[in-house]
Tab-separated table of C-alpha atoms in Angstrom:
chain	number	residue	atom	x	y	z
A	1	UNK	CA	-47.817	47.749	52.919
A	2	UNK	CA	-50.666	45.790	51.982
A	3	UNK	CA	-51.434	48.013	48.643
A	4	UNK	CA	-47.852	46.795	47.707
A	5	UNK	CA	-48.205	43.696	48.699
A	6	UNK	CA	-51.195	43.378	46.297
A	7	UNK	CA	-49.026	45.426	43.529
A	8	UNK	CA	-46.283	42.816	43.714
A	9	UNK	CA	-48.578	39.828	43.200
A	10	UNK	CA	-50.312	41.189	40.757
A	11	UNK	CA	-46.776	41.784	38.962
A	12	UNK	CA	-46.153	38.078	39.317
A	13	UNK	CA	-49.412	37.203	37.821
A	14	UNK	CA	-49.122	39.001	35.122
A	15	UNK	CA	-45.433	37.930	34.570
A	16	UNK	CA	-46.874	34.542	34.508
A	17	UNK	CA	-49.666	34.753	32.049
A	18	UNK	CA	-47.294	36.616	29.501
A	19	UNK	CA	-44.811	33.859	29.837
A	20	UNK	CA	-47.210	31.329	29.206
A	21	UNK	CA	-48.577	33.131	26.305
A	22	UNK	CA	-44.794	32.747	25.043
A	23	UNK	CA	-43.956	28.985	26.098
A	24	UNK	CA	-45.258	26.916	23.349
A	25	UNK	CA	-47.515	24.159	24.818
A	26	UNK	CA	-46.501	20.571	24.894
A	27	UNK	CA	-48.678	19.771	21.818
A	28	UNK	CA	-47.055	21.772	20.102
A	29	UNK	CA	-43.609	20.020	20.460
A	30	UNK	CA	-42.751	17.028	18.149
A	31	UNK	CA	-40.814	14.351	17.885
A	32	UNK	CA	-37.168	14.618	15.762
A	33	UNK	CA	-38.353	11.891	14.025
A	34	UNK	CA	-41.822	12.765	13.258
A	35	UNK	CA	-40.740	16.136	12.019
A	36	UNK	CA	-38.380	14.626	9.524
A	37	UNK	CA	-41.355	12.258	8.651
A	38	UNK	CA	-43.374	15.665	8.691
A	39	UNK	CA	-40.697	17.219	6.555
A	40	UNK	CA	-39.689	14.381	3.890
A	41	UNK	CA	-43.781	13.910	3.382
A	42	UNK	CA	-44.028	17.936	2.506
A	43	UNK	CA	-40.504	17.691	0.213
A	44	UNK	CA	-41.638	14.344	-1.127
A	45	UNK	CA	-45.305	15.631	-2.474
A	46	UNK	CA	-43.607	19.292	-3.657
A	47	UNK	CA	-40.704	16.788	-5.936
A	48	UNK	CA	-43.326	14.638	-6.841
A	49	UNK	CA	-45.823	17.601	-8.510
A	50	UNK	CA	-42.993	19.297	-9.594
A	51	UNK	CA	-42.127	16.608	-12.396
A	52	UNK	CA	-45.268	15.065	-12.597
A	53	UNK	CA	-46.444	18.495	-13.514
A	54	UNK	CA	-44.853	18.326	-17.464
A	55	UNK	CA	-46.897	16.458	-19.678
A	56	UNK	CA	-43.991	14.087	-21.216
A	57	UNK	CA	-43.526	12.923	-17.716
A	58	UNK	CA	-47.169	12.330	-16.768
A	59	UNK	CA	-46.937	10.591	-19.629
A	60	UNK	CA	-44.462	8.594	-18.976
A	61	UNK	CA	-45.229	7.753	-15.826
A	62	UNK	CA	-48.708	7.096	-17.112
A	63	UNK	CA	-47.498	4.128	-19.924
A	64	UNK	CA	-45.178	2.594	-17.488
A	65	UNK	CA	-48.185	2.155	-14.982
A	66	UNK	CA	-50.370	0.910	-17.918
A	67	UNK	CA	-47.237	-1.813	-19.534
A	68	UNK	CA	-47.171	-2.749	-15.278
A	69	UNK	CA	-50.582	-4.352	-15.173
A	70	UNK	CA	-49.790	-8.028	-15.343
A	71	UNK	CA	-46.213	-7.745	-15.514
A	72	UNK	CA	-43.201	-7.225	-13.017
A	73	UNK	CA	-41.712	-4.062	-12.517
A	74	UNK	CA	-38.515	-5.089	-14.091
A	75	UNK	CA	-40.188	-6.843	-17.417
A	76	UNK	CA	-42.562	-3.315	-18.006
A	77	UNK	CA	-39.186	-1.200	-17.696
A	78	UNK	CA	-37.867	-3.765	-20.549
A	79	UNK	CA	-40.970	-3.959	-22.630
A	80	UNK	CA	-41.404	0.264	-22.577
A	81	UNK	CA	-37.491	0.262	-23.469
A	82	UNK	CA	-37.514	-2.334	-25.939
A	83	UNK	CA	-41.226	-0.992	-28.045
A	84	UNK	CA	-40.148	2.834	-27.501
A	85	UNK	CA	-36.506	2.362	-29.136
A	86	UNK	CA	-38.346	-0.356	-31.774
A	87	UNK	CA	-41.041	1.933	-33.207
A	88	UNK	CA	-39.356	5.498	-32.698
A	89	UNK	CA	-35.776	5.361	-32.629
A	90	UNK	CA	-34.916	2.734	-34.802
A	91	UNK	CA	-36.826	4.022	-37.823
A	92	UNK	CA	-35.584	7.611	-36.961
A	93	UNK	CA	-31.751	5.960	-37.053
A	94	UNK	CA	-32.299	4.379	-40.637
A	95	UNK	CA	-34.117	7.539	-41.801
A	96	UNK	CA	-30.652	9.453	-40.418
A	97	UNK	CA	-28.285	7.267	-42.025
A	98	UNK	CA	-30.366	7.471	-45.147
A	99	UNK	CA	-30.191	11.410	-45.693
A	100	UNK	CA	-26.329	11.206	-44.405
A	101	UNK	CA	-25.826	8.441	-46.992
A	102	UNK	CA	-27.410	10.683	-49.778
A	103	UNK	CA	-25.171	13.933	-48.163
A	104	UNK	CA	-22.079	11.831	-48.614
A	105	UNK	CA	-22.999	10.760	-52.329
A	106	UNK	CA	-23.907	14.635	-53.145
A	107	UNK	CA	-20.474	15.827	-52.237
A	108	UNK	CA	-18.859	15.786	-55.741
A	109	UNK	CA	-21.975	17.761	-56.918
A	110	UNK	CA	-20.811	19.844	-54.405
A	111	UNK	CA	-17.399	20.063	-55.445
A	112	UNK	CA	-18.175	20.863	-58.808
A	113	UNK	CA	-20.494	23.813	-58.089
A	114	UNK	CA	-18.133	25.396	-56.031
A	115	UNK	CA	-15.270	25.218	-58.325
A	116	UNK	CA	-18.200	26.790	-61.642
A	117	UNK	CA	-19.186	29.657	-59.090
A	118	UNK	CA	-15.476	30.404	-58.123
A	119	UNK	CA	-14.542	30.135	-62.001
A	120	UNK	CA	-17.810	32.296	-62.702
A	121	UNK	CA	-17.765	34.994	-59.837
A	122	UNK	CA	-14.174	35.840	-60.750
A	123	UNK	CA	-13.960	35.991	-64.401
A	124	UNK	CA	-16.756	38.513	-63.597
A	125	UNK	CA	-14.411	40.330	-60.882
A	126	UNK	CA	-12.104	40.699	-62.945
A	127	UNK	CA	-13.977	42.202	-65.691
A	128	UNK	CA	-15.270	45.002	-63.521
A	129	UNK	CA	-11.929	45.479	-61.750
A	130	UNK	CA	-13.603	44.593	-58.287
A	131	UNK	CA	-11.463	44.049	-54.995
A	132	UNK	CA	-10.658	40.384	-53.776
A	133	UNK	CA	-12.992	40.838	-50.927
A	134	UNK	CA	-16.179	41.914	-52.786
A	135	UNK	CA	-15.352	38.679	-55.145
A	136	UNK	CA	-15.301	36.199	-51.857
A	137	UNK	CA	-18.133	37.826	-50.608
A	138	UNK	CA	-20.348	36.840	-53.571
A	139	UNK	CA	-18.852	33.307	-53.707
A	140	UNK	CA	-20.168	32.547	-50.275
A	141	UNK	CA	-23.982	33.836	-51.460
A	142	UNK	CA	-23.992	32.388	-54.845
A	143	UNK	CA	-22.387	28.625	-53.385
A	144	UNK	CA	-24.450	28.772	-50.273
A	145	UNK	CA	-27.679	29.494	-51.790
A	146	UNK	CA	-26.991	26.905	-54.674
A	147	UNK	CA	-25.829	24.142	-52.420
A	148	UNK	CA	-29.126	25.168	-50.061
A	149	UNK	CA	-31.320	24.862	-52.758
A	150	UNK	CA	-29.130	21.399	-54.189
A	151	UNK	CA	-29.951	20.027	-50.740
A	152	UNK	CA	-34.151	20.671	-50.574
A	153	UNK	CA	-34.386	19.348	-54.054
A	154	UNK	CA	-32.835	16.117	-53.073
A	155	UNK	CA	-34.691	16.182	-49.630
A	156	UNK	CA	-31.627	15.938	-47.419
A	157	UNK	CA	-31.646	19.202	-45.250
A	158	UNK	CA	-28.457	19.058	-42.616
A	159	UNK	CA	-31.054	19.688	-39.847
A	160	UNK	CA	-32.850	16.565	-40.748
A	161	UNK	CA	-30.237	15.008	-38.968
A	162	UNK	CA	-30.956	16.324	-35.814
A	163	UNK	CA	-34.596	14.735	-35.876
A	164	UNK	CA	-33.175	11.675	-33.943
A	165	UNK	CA	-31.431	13.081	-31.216
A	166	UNK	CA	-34.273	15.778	-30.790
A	167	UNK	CA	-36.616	12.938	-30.650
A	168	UNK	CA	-34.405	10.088	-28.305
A	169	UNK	CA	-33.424	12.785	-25.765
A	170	UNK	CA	-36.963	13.804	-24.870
A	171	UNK	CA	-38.129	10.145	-24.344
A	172	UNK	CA	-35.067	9.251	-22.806
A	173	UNK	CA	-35.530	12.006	-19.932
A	174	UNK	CA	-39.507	11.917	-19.982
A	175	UNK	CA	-38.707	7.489	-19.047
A	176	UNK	CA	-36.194	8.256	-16.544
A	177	UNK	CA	-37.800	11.040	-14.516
A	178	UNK	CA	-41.133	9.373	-14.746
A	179	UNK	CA	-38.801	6.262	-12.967
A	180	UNK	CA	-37.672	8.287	-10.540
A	181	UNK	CA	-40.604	9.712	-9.838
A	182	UNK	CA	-42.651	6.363	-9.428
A	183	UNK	CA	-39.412	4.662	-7.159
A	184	UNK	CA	-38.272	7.935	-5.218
A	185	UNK	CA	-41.164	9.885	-4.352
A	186	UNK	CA	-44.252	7.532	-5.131
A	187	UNK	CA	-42.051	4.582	-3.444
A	188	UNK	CA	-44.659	1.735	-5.597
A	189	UNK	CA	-44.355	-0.756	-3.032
A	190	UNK	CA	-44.237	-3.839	-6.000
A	191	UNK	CA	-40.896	-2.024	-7.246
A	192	UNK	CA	-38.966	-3.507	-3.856
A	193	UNK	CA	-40.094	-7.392	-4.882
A	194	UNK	CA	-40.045	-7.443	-8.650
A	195	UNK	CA	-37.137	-6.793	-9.643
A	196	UNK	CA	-33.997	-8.634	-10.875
A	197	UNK	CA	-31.565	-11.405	-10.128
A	198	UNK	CA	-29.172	-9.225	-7.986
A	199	UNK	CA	-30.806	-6.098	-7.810
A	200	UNK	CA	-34.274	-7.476	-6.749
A	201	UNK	CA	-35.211	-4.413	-5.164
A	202	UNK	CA	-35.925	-1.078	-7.577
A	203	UNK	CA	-35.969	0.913	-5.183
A	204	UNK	CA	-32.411	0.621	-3.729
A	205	UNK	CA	-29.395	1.679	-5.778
A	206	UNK	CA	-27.022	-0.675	-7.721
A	207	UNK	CA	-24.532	-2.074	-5.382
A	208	UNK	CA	-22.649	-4.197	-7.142
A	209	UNK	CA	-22.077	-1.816	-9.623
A	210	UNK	CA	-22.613	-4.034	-12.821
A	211	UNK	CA	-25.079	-1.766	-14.516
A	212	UNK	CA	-23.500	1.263	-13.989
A	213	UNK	CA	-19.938	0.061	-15.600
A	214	UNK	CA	-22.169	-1.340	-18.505
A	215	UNK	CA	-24.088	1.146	-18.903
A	216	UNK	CA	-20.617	3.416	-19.549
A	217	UNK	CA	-19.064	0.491	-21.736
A	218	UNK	CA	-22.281	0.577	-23.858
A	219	UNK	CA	-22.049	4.310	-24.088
A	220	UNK	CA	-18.552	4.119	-24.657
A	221	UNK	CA	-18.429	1.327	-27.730
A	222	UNK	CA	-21.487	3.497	-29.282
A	223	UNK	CA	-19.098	6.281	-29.381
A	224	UNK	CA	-16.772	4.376	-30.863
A	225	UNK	CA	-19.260	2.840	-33.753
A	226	UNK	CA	-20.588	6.281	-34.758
A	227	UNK	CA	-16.986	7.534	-34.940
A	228	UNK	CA	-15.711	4.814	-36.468
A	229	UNK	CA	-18.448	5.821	-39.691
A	230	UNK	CA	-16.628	9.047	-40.496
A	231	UNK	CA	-13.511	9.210	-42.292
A	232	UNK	CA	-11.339	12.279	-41.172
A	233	UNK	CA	-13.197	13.750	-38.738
A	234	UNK	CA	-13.557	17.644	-38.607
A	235	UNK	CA	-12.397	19.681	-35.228
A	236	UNK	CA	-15.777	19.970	-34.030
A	237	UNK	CA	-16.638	16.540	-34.106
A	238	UNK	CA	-13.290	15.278	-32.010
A	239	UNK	CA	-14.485	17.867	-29.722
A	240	UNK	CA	-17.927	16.637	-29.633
A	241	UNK	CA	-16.360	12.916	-29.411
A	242	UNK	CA	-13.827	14.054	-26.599
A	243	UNK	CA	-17.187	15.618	-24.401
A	244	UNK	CA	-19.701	12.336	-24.966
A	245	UNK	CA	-16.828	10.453	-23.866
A	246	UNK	CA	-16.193	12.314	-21.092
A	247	UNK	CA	-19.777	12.619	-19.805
A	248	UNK	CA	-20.371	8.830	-20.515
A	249	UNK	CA	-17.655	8.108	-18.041
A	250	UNK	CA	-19.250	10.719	-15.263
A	251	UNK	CA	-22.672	9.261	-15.749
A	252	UNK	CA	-21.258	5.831	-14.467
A	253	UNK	CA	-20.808	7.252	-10.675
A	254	UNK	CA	-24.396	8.993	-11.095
A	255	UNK	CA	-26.053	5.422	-12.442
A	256	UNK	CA	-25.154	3.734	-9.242
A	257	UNK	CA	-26.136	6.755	-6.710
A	258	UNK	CA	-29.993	6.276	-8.448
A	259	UNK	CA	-32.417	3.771	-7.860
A	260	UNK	CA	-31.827	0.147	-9.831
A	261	UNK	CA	-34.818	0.910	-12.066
A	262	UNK	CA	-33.641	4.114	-13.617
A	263	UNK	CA	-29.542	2.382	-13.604
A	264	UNK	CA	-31.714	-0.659	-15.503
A	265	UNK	CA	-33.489	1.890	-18.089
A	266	UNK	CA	-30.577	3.293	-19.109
A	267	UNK	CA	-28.569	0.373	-19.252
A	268	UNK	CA	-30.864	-1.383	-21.706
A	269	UNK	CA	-31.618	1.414	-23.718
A	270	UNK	CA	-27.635	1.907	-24.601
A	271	UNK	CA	-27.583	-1.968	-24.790
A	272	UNK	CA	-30.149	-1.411	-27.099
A	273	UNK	CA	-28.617	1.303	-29.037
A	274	UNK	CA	-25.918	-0.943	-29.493
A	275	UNK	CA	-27.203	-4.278	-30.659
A	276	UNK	CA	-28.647	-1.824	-33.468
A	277	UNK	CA	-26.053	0.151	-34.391
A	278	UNK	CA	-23.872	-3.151	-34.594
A	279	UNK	CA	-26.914	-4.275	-37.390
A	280	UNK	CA	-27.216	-1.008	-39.063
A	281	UNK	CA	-23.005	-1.251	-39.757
A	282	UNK	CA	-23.659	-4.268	-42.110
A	283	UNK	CA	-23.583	-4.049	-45.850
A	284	UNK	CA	-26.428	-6.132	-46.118
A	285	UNK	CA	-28.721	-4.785	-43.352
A	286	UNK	CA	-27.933	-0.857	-45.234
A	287	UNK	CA	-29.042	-2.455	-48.906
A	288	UNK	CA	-32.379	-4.350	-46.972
A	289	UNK	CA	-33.665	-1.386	-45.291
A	290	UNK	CA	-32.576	1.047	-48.881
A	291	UNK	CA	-29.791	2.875	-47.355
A	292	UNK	CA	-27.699	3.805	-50.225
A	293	UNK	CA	-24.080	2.589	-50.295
A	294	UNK	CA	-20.985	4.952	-49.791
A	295	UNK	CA	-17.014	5.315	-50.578
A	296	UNK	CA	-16.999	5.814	-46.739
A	297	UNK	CA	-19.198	2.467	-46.407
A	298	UNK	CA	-16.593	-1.141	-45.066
A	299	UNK	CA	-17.108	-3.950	-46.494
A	300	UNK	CA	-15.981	-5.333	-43.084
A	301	UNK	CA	-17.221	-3.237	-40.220
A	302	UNK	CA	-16.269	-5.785	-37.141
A	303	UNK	CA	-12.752	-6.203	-38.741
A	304	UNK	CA	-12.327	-2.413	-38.985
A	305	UNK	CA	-13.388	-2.147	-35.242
A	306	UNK	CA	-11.325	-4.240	-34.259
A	307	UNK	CA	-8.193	-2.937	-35.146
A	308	UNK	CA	-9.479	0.268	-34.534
A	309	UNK	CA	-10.050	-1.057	-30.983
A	310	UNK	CA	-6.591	-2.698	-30.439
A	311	UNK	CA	-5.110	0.822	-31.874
A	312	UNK	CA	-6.806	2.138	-29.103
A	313	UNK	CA	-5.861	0.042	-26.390
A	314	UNK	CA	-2.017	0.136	-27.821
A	315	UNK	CA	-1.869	4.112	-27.882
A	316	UNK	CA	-3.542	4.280	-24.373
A	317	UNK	CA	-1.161	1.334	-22.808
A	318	UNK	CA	1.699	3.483	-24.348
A	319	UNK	CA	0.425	6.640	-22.514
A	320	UNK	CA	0.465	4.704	-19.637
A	321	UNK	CA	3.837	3.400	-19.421
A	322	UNK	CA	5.169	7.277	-20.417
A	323	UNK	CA	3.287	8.322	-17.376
A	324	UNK	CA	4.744	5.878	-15.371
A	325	UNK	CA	8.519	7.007	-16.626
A	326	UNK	CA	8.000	10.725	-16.009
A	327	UNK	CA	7.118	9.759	-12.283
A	328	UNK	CA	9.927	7.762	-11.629
């Protein structure tokens, strides 16, 4: 009786150290809130190397921090903006209008050359009694290869026109994740104070909503400009036209989810973007900085904008209305 007595408490003891071994201890416990402190800090420094990782954003981040040192938060964000788009952009945009210019003014060269190789290539079809398709086939070598080597003689290579938005895009995203870095994950304490007039506080989204809807305006109306440039626009550009517009109304729900800072970059860069392309449409500006002039060129670009403008409003207020009827 005893001997079982002794088995059965030593049954309990052991019990009891194997269920200690399994409860946790109290200091191991923590509180909900300082595990989602414990949590946000490990998410917070894993988001913060994971951008600050690519070199364009380090060095971003790295000339905003410098252009900060004497300045508010909200006047370094204007100065990068302003000095980036100044000595980049801006001689990138008259470069682009330059070689489109020249493009434009090489098209009846073009036109001429294709009708000599058509006359040429089949006068000699028809000599050696070859099919239609052997005769189009040799068109599209001989005119492509002539207009190719038309173009690099006159320096004005189609993808030199891609050297802006190759060029704007990276800045553009290098500025704003470098932001969001610096307000999100950094948190820089002088971003909540310097700011401006209603959205003192960088850090905190847009509530009012101002810079968003502006920022989609200025978007919009540089849509518009470019657009307005071209006279009978191919498929693929009213495609392309149809999807910036499309994404430059979406981004105006995204610009007031992020912090003020970023909503303020982007806001005064397509302000910016504006203001110049407004400039660059003017006959004068084009002959000052040797853009050549056009058939495609107005002598009255505001005019032409804005009856382009009230077309615009007319044709969607009349979509409207036959909307309206159908539901009724």
């Amino acid at each position: 009786m005893l001997r079982g007595l002794e088995l059965r408490k030593c049954g309990q003891l052991s019990e009891g150290i194997l269920l200690s071994k399994l409860r946790p201890s109290r200091s191991t416990y923590l509180r909900p809130s300082a595990a989602l402190m414990h949590v946000s800090a490990i998410s917070a420094s894993d988001s913060s190397s994971l951008y600050s990782a690519y070199f364009p954003v380090s060095c971003a981040e790295s000339l905003l921090q410098n252009i900060h040192t004497g300045l508010p938060w909200w006047l370094t964000i204007a100065v990068t903006t302003i000095t980036l788009r100044t000595c980049i952009t801006l001689p990138l945009t008259i470069y682009q209008q330059k070689k489109s210019a020249k493009l434009i003014l090489l098209q009846p060269v073009v036109r001429e050359i294709s009708e000599a190789v058509k006359y040429n290539v089949a006068t000699k079809c028809r000599r050696e009694n070859l099919p239609v398709q052997v005769a189009e086939e040799r068109y599209k070598t001989l005119f492509s290869g002539m207009v190719r080597d038309l173009y690099k003689k006159e320096g004005c290579q189609p993808f030199k026109l891609f050297l802006l938005p190759w060029t704007q895009m990276p800045i553009w995203i290098s500025i704003s994740l470098g932001l969001r870095d610096l307000s999100i994950y950094k948190a820089d304490p002088a971003m909540a104070t310097e700011g401006l007039a209603w959205f003192s506080n960088l850090l905190l989204p847009e509530s009012t909503w101002i810079l968003p809807i502006s920022f989609g305006l200025c978007n919009l109306l540089n849509i518009e400009m470019n657009a307005a440039g071209r006279q009978a626009p191919g498929r693929i550009q009213a495609v392309m036209k149809k999807i910036f517009i499309t994404l430059s109304i979406v981004m105006v729900p995204v610009a007031s989810q992020i912090p003020s800072c970023m909503s303020f970059y982007w806001t005064l860069s397509s302000f910016y973007s504006l203001i110049q392309n407004s400039i660059l449409m003017l006959p004068s500006v084009k002959r000052m900085v040797r853009i050549p002039q056009t058939t495609m060129e107005s002598k009255h670009p505001f005019k032409d904008l804005y009856t382009i403008f009230n077309i615009r409003i007319k044709k969607f207020v009349q979509l409207q209305k036959q909307a309206s009827s159908k539901l009724r």
